[in-house]
Amino acid sequence: MTMDSTVLSTPGAGDSVSYPLDPLSGAEIETAARIITESEYGTPTLKFVMIQLAEPDKTPELTFAGAEVSRQAFVTMYDGAAKMIYEAVVDVVAGTIDAWKAVPGRFPSYLVEHMTGVEEKVRQDPRWQEAMRKRGVTDFSLAMIDPWPAGYYGQQDHYDNSPLICRPLTFMRAAPSEHGYARPVEGLIVTFDLDAMEVVDIEDHGVVPLPPKAGNYDPRFMFDPDNRPAFTHFRDGVKPIEITQPDGPSFTVDGWNVQWQKWSLRIGFNPREGLTIHEVTYTDRGETRPILYRGSLSEMVVPYGDSSPTHWNKNVFDMGEVGMGFSANPLTLGCDCLGEIHYFDGTVNDSSGNAVTIPNAICMHEEDYGISWKHTDFRTEEVEVRRSRRLVISMICTVGNYEYGFFWYFYNDASIEVEVKLSGVLTTGSIPEGELPRWGKMVAPGIYGPNHQHFFNFRLDMSIDGPGNSVYEVDSVPEPDPALNPHKNAWITQDTLVASEAEGARDWNWSTGRYWKVANPSKVNELGAPTAYKLTPKEVVPVMVQEGSYIYDRARFVQHNLWVTKYDPAEMFAAGDYMYQSADVQGLPEFIADDAPLEDTDVVLWYTVGAHHVVRPEDWPVMPCAYAGFHLKPVGFFDGNPALDLPPSPPAACHSAHHAGLPVAERARES
């Protein structure tokens, strides 16, 4: 792994902040917490859930260049004694609390200590210990206890003065550091009170033998003959690939602002969303043109399709119930990125209001991406070819067993791609010998992976050449007039305006090659058409969540591929602000209820990406990356190919061993 030697310019605790959209520094996080703690609102039982930037209101120019730096923190808190969430806006410069609000009847996402404090308490519970002895386990120190969010069992989870709960699941290691997910303890469910930090109840649905075979991926275990390894040594013939940029990377970084070729953007980070992208513009013939005001993951959910007691209620909102920023990896433990890399630290808070730095939470680098465009004139044998390059901005999060990589790609043809990479370890179930799972697939003897899906909703606050945009659904259909289609080969495209929020929930149609276009009716290209970008799916999966299930109402955003709303700064999360331990319909269905007009206004796209997972033995013991995402591409935004001005690659970059001795003309033709 190669890393540049530039000192990180990301502000940290105590550093000055130069732009209104910069994430809160560590000093600002702790200042906000101190102001609240020392105020009349502070109590001994008040805990800080999330402390993040209260982003300033949009300006007409869609930028804060030259604006006064105003710094406010948006703080969510939970008082377990009062069973109450509080929200506050704190001016960290003036030292004032500018707003305070109680949010009754809701539950917060996890506090930091919940992820680490539950395990030891469960191990000490005599009811849990007795259930483990029934399964032949006496060394409780080898138990892995994952504090799964509660999901929703019914009204017993949400009544007046309900405790905040989780439902931990148990797995067994055979030795310290060994792969515990290979031995799930089936049928054992704990209900745990996170307010009192104690076990409330134990459900034991019967003993299922622990799977007999290890599932390790750590070389310390894989090469142990007693561990029945899948292979005995690393494969041969893998020669190094080195990515070098002798003159350094093509991007420049100033704080959180990034300039790369004709792109300009700002990077953000907060505990809930993790990586955010702001003020994306592209310079075209000297004009700086806005494209995307703000882009972020707005929510995700993982519904499981298994009716057995241990699995039916696994429906975690990993962002809203845990927090992607809290879950971000420090990208220093392996080759997560390759090349000349610039890292950004992420700063979050603990429940006492202390700042916690995640080193290298965001990775940025350039990648070669094959051919951008090429043509060979076969008559003259003249060849013109340009290589594509993309700027990669990424974050990888670990939420229990799964890893999620979130990648934003900016290409030199002015397109944008968002990709989710899914890896890590399956959540598993045990099954008696000789049986086959009905709602999953076997991955190893005695162990199966339940059927499940992953859905990620991305919030895209569009600004195509400015804030006044309209959204069209574009379908390709056979020529409808028979007189104009005598050869039965003609087809046309039809644009359907999404006129209001009542029409804003849209679904993809494979048979028409559907995509969605965001256009600016006030600006036209040289052909007289409104400038626009289009959103195109990469892969669309069917939704298996069924009406009548609790998760159907809790995650309504998965029911449509695209939602379109009018911009409202209070509407940030597709499933609502607080979905933990609640079955209420929140989020996007509420956002569109007022049926706001959408033509020539400030629009927000909410696009849902899905991953459909029927597991394979090849997904075990650790899963190769699966990919999901979408593209944003210019469609009439430019008057021609925006990558036409790319310079040719130098010959040295295109050499190969087999033609090193060929004449220059022949080498050019082969390259």
mmCIF file of C-alpha atoms in Angstrom, residues 360-633:
data_model
loop_
_atom_site.group_PDB
_atom_site.id
_atom_site.type_symbol
_atom_site.label_atom_id
_atom_site.label_comp_id
_atom_site.label_asym_id
_atom_site.label_seq_id
_atom_site.Cartn_x
_atom_site.Cartn_y
_atom_site.Cartn_z
ATOM 1 C CA ASN A 360 -8.151 7.549 8.080
ATOM 2 C CA ALA A 361 -11.919 7.040 8.056
ATOM 3 C CA ILE A 362 -12.181 8.267 4.454
ATOM 4 C CA CYS A 363 -9.821 7.234 1.654
ATOM 5 C CA MET A 364 -9.338 9.200 -1.561
ATOM 6 C CA HIS A 365 -7.253 8.186 -4.572
ATOM 7 C CA GLU A 366 -7.276 7.999 -8.365
ATOM 8 C CA GLU A 367 -7.796 4.879 -10.457
ATOM 9 C CA ASP A 368 -7.231 4.048 -14.079
ATOM 10 C CA TYR A 369 -10.548 2.768 -15.458
ATOM 11 C CA GLY A 370 -9.788 1.419 -18.894
ATOM 12 C CA ILE A 371 -10.751 3.121 -22.139
ATOM 13 C CA SER A 372 -12.721 6.350 -22.018
ATOM 14 C CA TRP A 373 -13.102 6.577 -25.788
ATOM 15 C CA LYS A 374 -11.396 5.213 -28.885
ATOM 16 C CA HIS A 375 -11.658 5.170 -32.657
ATOM 17 C CA THR A 376 -9.511 3.614 -35.370
ATOM 18 C CA ASP A 377 -9.772 4.957 -38.903
ATOM 19 C CA PHE A 378 -9.216 1.692 -40.760
ATOM 20 C CA ARG A 379 -8.510 3.531 -44.011
ATOM 21 C CA THR A 380 -5.648 5.617 -42.681
ATOM 22 C CA GLU A 381 -4.748 3.344 -39.716
ATOM 23 C CA GLU A 382 -4.823 6.407 -37.484
ATOM 24 C CA VAL A 383 -5.760 5.598 -33.901
ATOM 25 C CA GLU A 384 -7.013 7.917 -31.192
ATOM 26 C CA VAL A 385 -7.634 6.485 -27.730
ATOM 27 C CA ARG A 386 -7.992 8.075 -24.311
ATOM 28 C CA ARG A 387 -7.970 6.333 -20.994
ATOM 29 C CA SER A 388 -10.616 6.854 -18.371
ATOM 30 C CA ARG A 389 -9.689 7.847 -14.872
ATOM 31 C CA ARG A 390 -11.825 8.218 -11.798
ATOM 32 C CA LEU A 391 -11.484 9.871 -8.418
ATOM 33 C CA VAL A 392 -12.462 7.428 -5.669
ATOM 34 C CA ILE A 393 -13.786 8.620 -2.306
ATOM 35 C CA SER A 394 -14.658 5.756 0.018
ATOM 36 C CA MET A 395 -15.537 4.613 3.513
ATOM 37 C CA ILE A 396 -15.773 1.052 4.840
ATOM 38 C CA CYS A 397 -17.971 0.238 7.823
ATOM 39 C CA THR A 398 -18.130 -2.849 10.011
ATOM 40 C CA VAL A 399 -21.517 -3.502 11.594
ATOM 41 C CA GLY A 400 -21.223 -6.737 13.537
ATOM 42 C CA ASN A 401 -20.622 -9.485 11.007
ATOM 43 C CA TYR A 402 -20.920 -7.493 7.770
ATOM 44 C CA GLU A 403 -18.627 -5.014 6.043
ATOM 45 C CA TYR A 404 -20.123 -2.303 3.854
ATOM 46 C CA GLY A 405 -17.953 -0.223 1.557
ATOM 47 C CA PHE A 406 -19.428 3.015 0.241
ATOM 48 C CA PHE A 407 -17.676 4.331 -2.849
ATOM 49 C CA TRP A 408 -18.261 7.579 -4.737
ATOM 50 C CA TYR A 409 -16.615 7.634 -8.180
ATOM 51 C CA PHE A 410 -16.144 10.828 -10.172
ATOM 52 C CA TYR A 411 -15.129 10.205 -13.790
ATOM 53 C CA ASN A 412 -13.380 12.483 -16.246
ATOM 54 C CA ASP A 413 -16.361 12.238 -18.604
ATOM 55 C CA ALA A 414 -18.407 14.125 -15.944
ATOM 56 C CA SER A 415 -20.348 11.052 -14.797
ATOM 57 C CA ILE A 416 -20.765 9.979 -11.177
ATOM 58 C CA GLU A 417 -21.164 6.453 -9.866
ATOM 59 C CA VAL A 418 -22.174 5.336 -6.388
ATOM 60 C CA GLU A 419 -21.279 1.782 -5.442
ATOM 61 C CA VAL A 420 -21.830 -0.329 -2.343
ATOM 62 C CA LYS A 421 -19.453 -3.231 -1.772
ATOM 63 C CA LEU A 422 -20.739 -5.933 0.574
ATOM 64 C CA SER A 423 -18.322 -8.307 2.277
ATOM 65 C CA GLY A 424 -17.607 -9.692 5.716
ATOM 66 C CA VAL A 425 -19.273 -12.720 7.288
ATOM 67 C CA LEU A 426 -22.786 -14.086 6.861
ATOM 68 C CA THR A 427 -25.029 -14.151 9.868
ATOM 69 C CA THR A 428 -25.565 -17.852 10.319
ATOM 70 C CA GLY A 429 -27.885 -20.471 11.738
ATOM 71 C CA SER A 430 -27.370 -24.019 12.984
ATOM 72 C CA ILE A 431 -29.445 -26.929 11.721
ATOM 73 C CA PRO A 432 -29.617 -30.552 12.921
ATOM 74 C CA GLU A 433 -27.657 -33.135 10.950
ATOM 75 C CA GLY A 434 -29.597 -34.518 8.009
ATOM 76 C CA GLU A 435 -31.961 -31.552 7.733
ATOM 77 C CA LEU A 436 -31.993 -28.847 5.085
ATOM 78 C CA PRO A 437 -33.056 -25.251 5.743
ATOM 79 C CA ARG A 438 -36.319 -24.099 4.184
ATOM 80 C CA TRP A 439 -35.465 -20.388 4.294
ATOM 81 C CA GLY A 440 -31.760 -20.451 3.470
ATOM 82 C CA LYS A 441 -28.878 -22.443 1.998
ATOM 83 C CA MET A 442 -26.225 -24.649 3.539
ATOM 84 C CA VAL A 443 -22.705 -23.228 3.540
ATOM 85 C CA ALA A 444 -20.926 -25.900 5.610
ATOM 86 C CA PRO A 445 -21.908 -28.986 7.629
ATOM 87 C CA GLY A 446 -24.530 -28.034 10.203
ATOM 88 C CA ILE A 447 -24.557 -24.364 9.235
ATOM 89 C CA TYR A 448 -26.680 -22.311 6.871
ATOM 90 C CA GLY A 449 -27.103 -18.725 5.795
ATOM 91 C CA PRO A 450 -30.679 -17.385 5.864
ATOM 92 C CA ASN A 451 -32.179 -15.764 2.781
ATOM 93 C CA HIS A 452 -31.941 -12.009 3.139
ATOM 94 C CA GLN A 453 -31.743 -8.706 1.301
ATOM 95 C CA HIS A 454 -29.885 -5.445 1.796
ATOM 96 C CA PHE A 455 -31.425 -2.112 0.831
ATOM 97 C CA PHE A 456 -29.550 1.205 0.779
ATOM 98 C CA ASN A 457 -31.346 4.470 0.146
ATOM 99 C CA PHE A 458 -29.259 7.381 -1.121
ATOM 100 C CA ARG A 459 -30.457 10.961 -0.761
ATOM 101 C CA LEU A 460 -29.394 13.105 -3.736
ATOM 102 C CA ASP A 461 -30.103 16.820 -3.362
ATOM 103 C CA MET A 462 -29.833 17.754 -7.022
ATOM 104 C CA SER A 463 -28.786 21.147 -8.411
ATOM 105 C CA ILE A 464 -28.463 20.716 -12.182
ATOM 106 C CA ASP A 465 -27.214 24.157 -13.272
ATOM 107 C CA GLY A 466 -29.001 25.626 -10.255
ATOM 108 C CA PRO A 467 -31.842 24.885 -7.815
ATOM 109 C CA GLY A 468 -34.776 24.984 -10.276
ATOM 110 C CA ASN A 469 -35.058 21.402 -11.571
ATOM 111 C CA SER A 470 -37.744 19.057 -12.935
ATOM 112 C CA VAL A 471 -37.717 15.251 -12.913
ATOM 113 C CA TYR A 472 -38.839 13.119 -15.852
ATOM 114 C CA GLU A 473 -39.331 9.385 -16.135
ATOM 115 C CA VAL A 474 -37.952 8.285 -19.503
ATOM 116 C CA ASP A 475 -39.239 5.129 -21.199
ATOM 117 C CA SER A 476 -38.299 3.567 -24.521
ATOM 118 C CA VAL A 477 -41.334 2.134 -26.306
ATOM 119 C CA PRO A 478 -42.154 0.816 -29.797
ATOM 120 C CA GLU A 479 -43.357 3.496 -32.211
ATOM 121 C CA PRO A 480 -47.067 3.772 -31.283
ATOM 122 C CA ASP A 481 -48.236 4.944 -34.726
ATOM 123 C CA PRO A 482 -48.412 1.904 -37.075
ATOM 124 C CA ALA A 483 -48.208 4.186 -40.093
ATOM 125 C CA LEU A 484 -44.793 5.366 -38.937
ATOM 126 C CA ASN A 485 -43.552 1.873 -38.156
ATOM 127 C CA PRO A 486 -44.118 -0.265 -41.257
ATOM 128 C CA HIS A 487 -40.991 -2.356 -40.606
ATOM 129 C CA LYS A 488 -41.810 -3.000 -36.922
ATOM 130 C CA ASN A 489 -38.388 -1.779 -35.856
ATOM 131 C CA ALA A 490 -38.887 1.834 -34.781
ATOM 132 C CA TRP A 491 -39.010 2.992 -31.223
ATOM 133 C CA ILE A 492 -39.165 6.304 -29.389
ATOM 134 C CA THR A 493 -38.533 7.677 -25.937
ATOM 135 C CA GLN A 494 -41.310 9.152 -23.846
ATOM 136 C CA ASP A 495 -40.676 11.688 -21.077
ATOM 137 C CA THR A 496 -43.218 11.754 -18.250
ATOM 138 C CA LEU A 497 -42.984 14.681 -15.848
ATOM 139 C CA VAL A 498 -43.084 13.770 -12.148
ATOM 140 C CA ALA A 499 -45.304 16.748 -11.411
ATOM 141 C CA SER A 500 -45.935 16.459 -7.691
ATOM 142 C CA GLU A 501 -44.997 14.412 -4.648
ATOM 143 C CA ALA A 502 -48.159 12.306 -4.952
ATOM 144 C CA GLU A 503 -46.554 10.953 -8.133
ATOM 145 C CA GLY A 504 -43.090 10.862 -6.579
ATOM 146 C CA ALA A 505 -42.819 7.154 -5.716
ATOM 147 C CA ARG A 506 -41.524 5.517 -8.908
ATOM 148 C CA ASP A 507 -40.543 2.005 -9.963
ATOM 149 C CA TRP A 508 -38.079 0.790 -12.548
ATOM 150 C CA ASN A 509 -39.403 -0.944 -15.646
ATOM 151 C CA TRP A 510 -37.105 -3.431 -17.342
ATOM 152 C CA SER A 511 -39.283 -3.666 -20.464
ATOM 153 C CA THR A 512 -38.874 0.051 -21.247
ATOM 154 C CA GLY A 513 -35.237 0.534 -20.213
ATOM 155 C CA ARG A 514 -36.488 3.176 -17.798
ATOM 156 C CA TYR A 515 -34.295 5.869 -16.319
ATOM 157 C CA TRP A 516 -34.953 9.185 -14.642
ATOM 158 C CA LYS A 517 -33.792 12.573 -15.872
ATOM 159 C CA VAL A 518 -33.262 15.708 -13.787
ATOM 160 C CA ALA A 519 -33.442 18.761 -16.052
ATOM 161 C CA ASN A 520 -33.100 22.506 -15.636
ATOM 162 C CA PRO A 521 -35.883 24.132 -17.687
ATOM 163 C CA SER A 522 -34.188 27.533 -17.394
ATOM 164 C CA LYS A 523 -30.964 26.538 -19.139
ATOM 165 C CA VAL A 524 -30.628 24.908 -22.542
ATOM 166 C CA ASN A 525 -27.779 23.410 -24.534
ATOM 167 C CA GLU A 526 -26.856 24.369 -28.100
ATOM 168 C CA LEU A 527 -29.622 22.103 -29.419
ATOM 169 C CA GLY A 528 -32.267 23.976 -27.440
ATOM 170 C CA ALA A 529 -32.917 21.148 -24.951
ATOM 171 C CA PRO A 530 -32.823 21.672 -21.167
ATOM 172 C CA THR A 531 -29.533 20.666 -19.576
ATOM 173 C CA ALA A 532 -29.889 17.478 -17.572
ATOM 174 C CA TYR A 533 -28.381 14.469 -15.818
ATOM 175 C CA LYS A 534 -29.921 11.011 -15.751
ATOM 176 C CA LEU A 535 -30.016 8.389 -13.024
ATOM 177 C CA THR A 536 -29.591 4.838 -14.331
ATOM 178 C CA PRO A 537 -29.821 1.679 -12.200
ATOM 179 C CA LYS A 538 -27.055 -0.928 -12.237
ATOM 180 C CA GLU A 539 -29.140 -3.820 -10.980
ATOM 181 C CA VAL A 540 -32.654 -3.839 -9.553
ATOM 182 C CA VAL A 541 -33.794 -6.597 -7.203
ATOM 183 C CA PRO A 542 -37.332 -7.668 -6.268
ATOM 184 C CA VAL A 543 -38.525 -6.705 -2.804
ATOM 185 C CA MET A 544 -39.349 -9.735 -0.677
ATOM 186 C CA VAL A 545 -40.680 -7.728 2.301
ATOM 187 C CA GLN A 546 -44.404 -8.510 2.472
ATOM 188 C CA GLU A 547 -47.329 -6.368 3.508
ATOM 189 C CA GLY A 548 -48.498 -7.372 6.973
ATOM 190 C CA SER A 549 -44.991 -7.803 8.363
ATOM 191 C CA TYR A 550 -43.668 -5.306 10.874
ATOM 192 C CA ILE A 551 -40.701 -4.471 8.672
ATOM 193 C CA TYR A 552 -43.013 -3.575 5.782
ATOM 194 C CA ASP A 553 -44.223 -0.507 7.677
ATOM 195 C CA ARG A 554 -40.902 0.247 9.301
ATOM 196 C CA ALA A 555 -39.019 0.297 5.975
ATOM 197 C CA ARG A 556 -41.547 1.622 3.444
ATOM 198 C CA PHE A 557 -38.741 3.221 1.457
ATOM 199 C CA VAL A 558 -37.805 -0.177 -0.017
ATOM 200 C CA GLN A 559 -41.192 -0.461 -1.753
ATOM 201 C CA HIS A 560 -40.148 1.875 -4.588
ATOM 202 C CA ASN A 561 -36.892 2.260 -6.477
ATOM 203 C CA LEU A 562 -37.062 6.051 -6.598
ATOM 204 C CA TRP A 563 -38.824 8.705 -4.561
ATOM 205 C CA VAL A 564 -38.881 12.372 -5.547
ATOM 206 C CA THR A 565 -39.572 15.102 -2.999
ATOM 207 C CA LYS A 566 -39.360 18.848 -2.787
ATOM 208 C CA TYR A 567 -36.356 19.954 -0.749
ATOM 209 C CA ASP A 568 -37.035 20.310 2.960
ATOM 210 C CA PRO A 569 -34.027 20.601 5.297
ATOM 211 C CA ALA A 570 -35.892 18.598 7.959
ATOM 212 C CA GLU A 571 -36.308 15.601 5.626
ATOM 213 C CA MET A 572 -33.016 13.750 5.788
ATOM 214 C CA PHE A 573 -33.662 10.058 6.429
ATOM 215 C CA ALA A 574 -35.729 7.688 4.307
ATOM 216 C CA ALA A 575 -37.169 5.751 7.268
ATOM 217 C CA GLY A 576 -37.501 8.738 9.589
ATOM 218 C CA ASP A 577 -35.382 10.196 12.349
ATOM 219 C CA TYR A 578 -36.023 7.556 15.033
ATOM 220 C CA MET A 579 -37.172 4.124 13.879
ATOM 221 C CA TYR A 580 -35.599 2.102 16.691
ATOM 222 C CA GLN A 581 -38.110 -0.145 18.494
ATOM 223 C CA SER A 582 -41.048 1.352 16.628
ATOM 224 C CA ALA A 583 -43.440 0.021 13.980
ATOM 225 C CA ASP A 584 -44.740 3.422 12.846
ATOM 226 C CA VAL A 585 -44.681 4.441 9.204
ATOM 227 C CA GLN A 586 -42.089 7.203 9.035
ATOM 228 C CA GLY A 587 -39.892 8.956 6.524
ATOM 229 C CA LEU A 588 -40.660 9.052 2.811
ATOM 230 C CA PRO A 589 -44.393 8.208 2.991
ATOM 231 C CA GLU A 590 -44.749 11.181 5.351
ATOM 232 C CA PHE A 591 -42.571 13.420 3.172
ATOM 233 C CA ILE A 592 -44.808 13.031 0.112
ATOM 234 C CA ALA A 593 -48.105 13.304 1.989
ATOM 235 C CA ASP A 594 -48.460 17.061 1.392
ATOM 236 C CA ASP A 595 -48.194 16.533 -2.396
ATOM 237 C CA ALA A 596 -45.869 19.500 -2.953
ATOM 238 C CA PRO A 597 -45.410 20.542 -6.616
ATOM 239 C CA LEU A 598 -42.146 19.335 -8.129
ATOM 240 C CA GLU A 599 -41.831 21.178 -11.450
ATOM 241 C CA ASP A 600 -39.001 23.719 -11.743
ATOM 242 C CA THR A 601 -38.153 23.635 -8.062
ATOM 243 C CA ASP A 602 -35.548 22.361 -5.622
ATOM 244 C CA VAL A 603 -35.900 18.567 -5.890
ATOM 245 C CA VAL A 604 -34.396 15.674 -3.965
ATOM 246 C CA LEU A 605 -34.017 12.160 -5.363
ATOM 247 C CA TRP A 606 -34.101 9.201 -2.975
ATOM 248 C CA TYR A 607 -32.802 6.137 -4.792
ATOM 249 C CA THR A 608 -32.967 2.649 -3.255
ATOM 250 C CA VAL A 609 -30.216 0.182 -4.126
ATOM 251 C CA GLY A 610 -30.858 -3.485 -3.385
ATOM 252 C CA ALA A 611 -28.757 -6.620 -2.956
ATOM 253 C CA HIS A 612 -30.603 -9.961 -3.119
ATOM 254 C CA HIS A 613 -28.697 -12.605 -1.202
ATOM 255 C CA VAL A 614 -29.409 -16.283 -1.641
ATOM 256 C CA VAL A 615 -26.199 -17.481 -0.036
ATOM 257 C CA ARG A 616 -23.647 -19.850 -1.595
ATOM 258 C CA PRO A 617 -20.970 -22.087 -0.114
ATOM 259 C CA GLU A 618 -18.562 -19.720 -1.884
ATOM 260 C CA ASP A 619 -19.757 -16.960 0.463
ATOM 261 C CA TRP A 620 -18.218 -18.874 3.374
ATOM 262 C CA PRO A 621 -16.272 -18.361 5.616
ATOM 263 C CA VAL A 622 -15.855 -14.777 4.466
ATOM 264 C CA MET A 623 -17.819 -13.359 1.574
ATOM 265 C CA PRO A 624 -16.251 -12.134 -1.684
ATOM 266 C CA CYS A 625 -17.434 -8.620 -2.442
ATOM 267 C CA ALA A 626 -20.886 -8.219 -3.934
ATOM 268 C CA TYR A 627 -21.653 -4.959 -5.712
ATOM 269 C CA ALA A 628 -24.692 -2.704 -6.048
ATOM 270 C CA GLY A 629 -25.121 0.898 -7.101
ATOM 271 C CA PHE A 630 -26.222 3.402 -9.729
ATOM 272 C CA HIS A 631 -24.921 6.019 -12.176
ATOM 273 C CA LEU A 632 -25.527 9.724 -12.678
ATOM 274 C CA LYS A 633 -24.662 10.661 -16.263
#
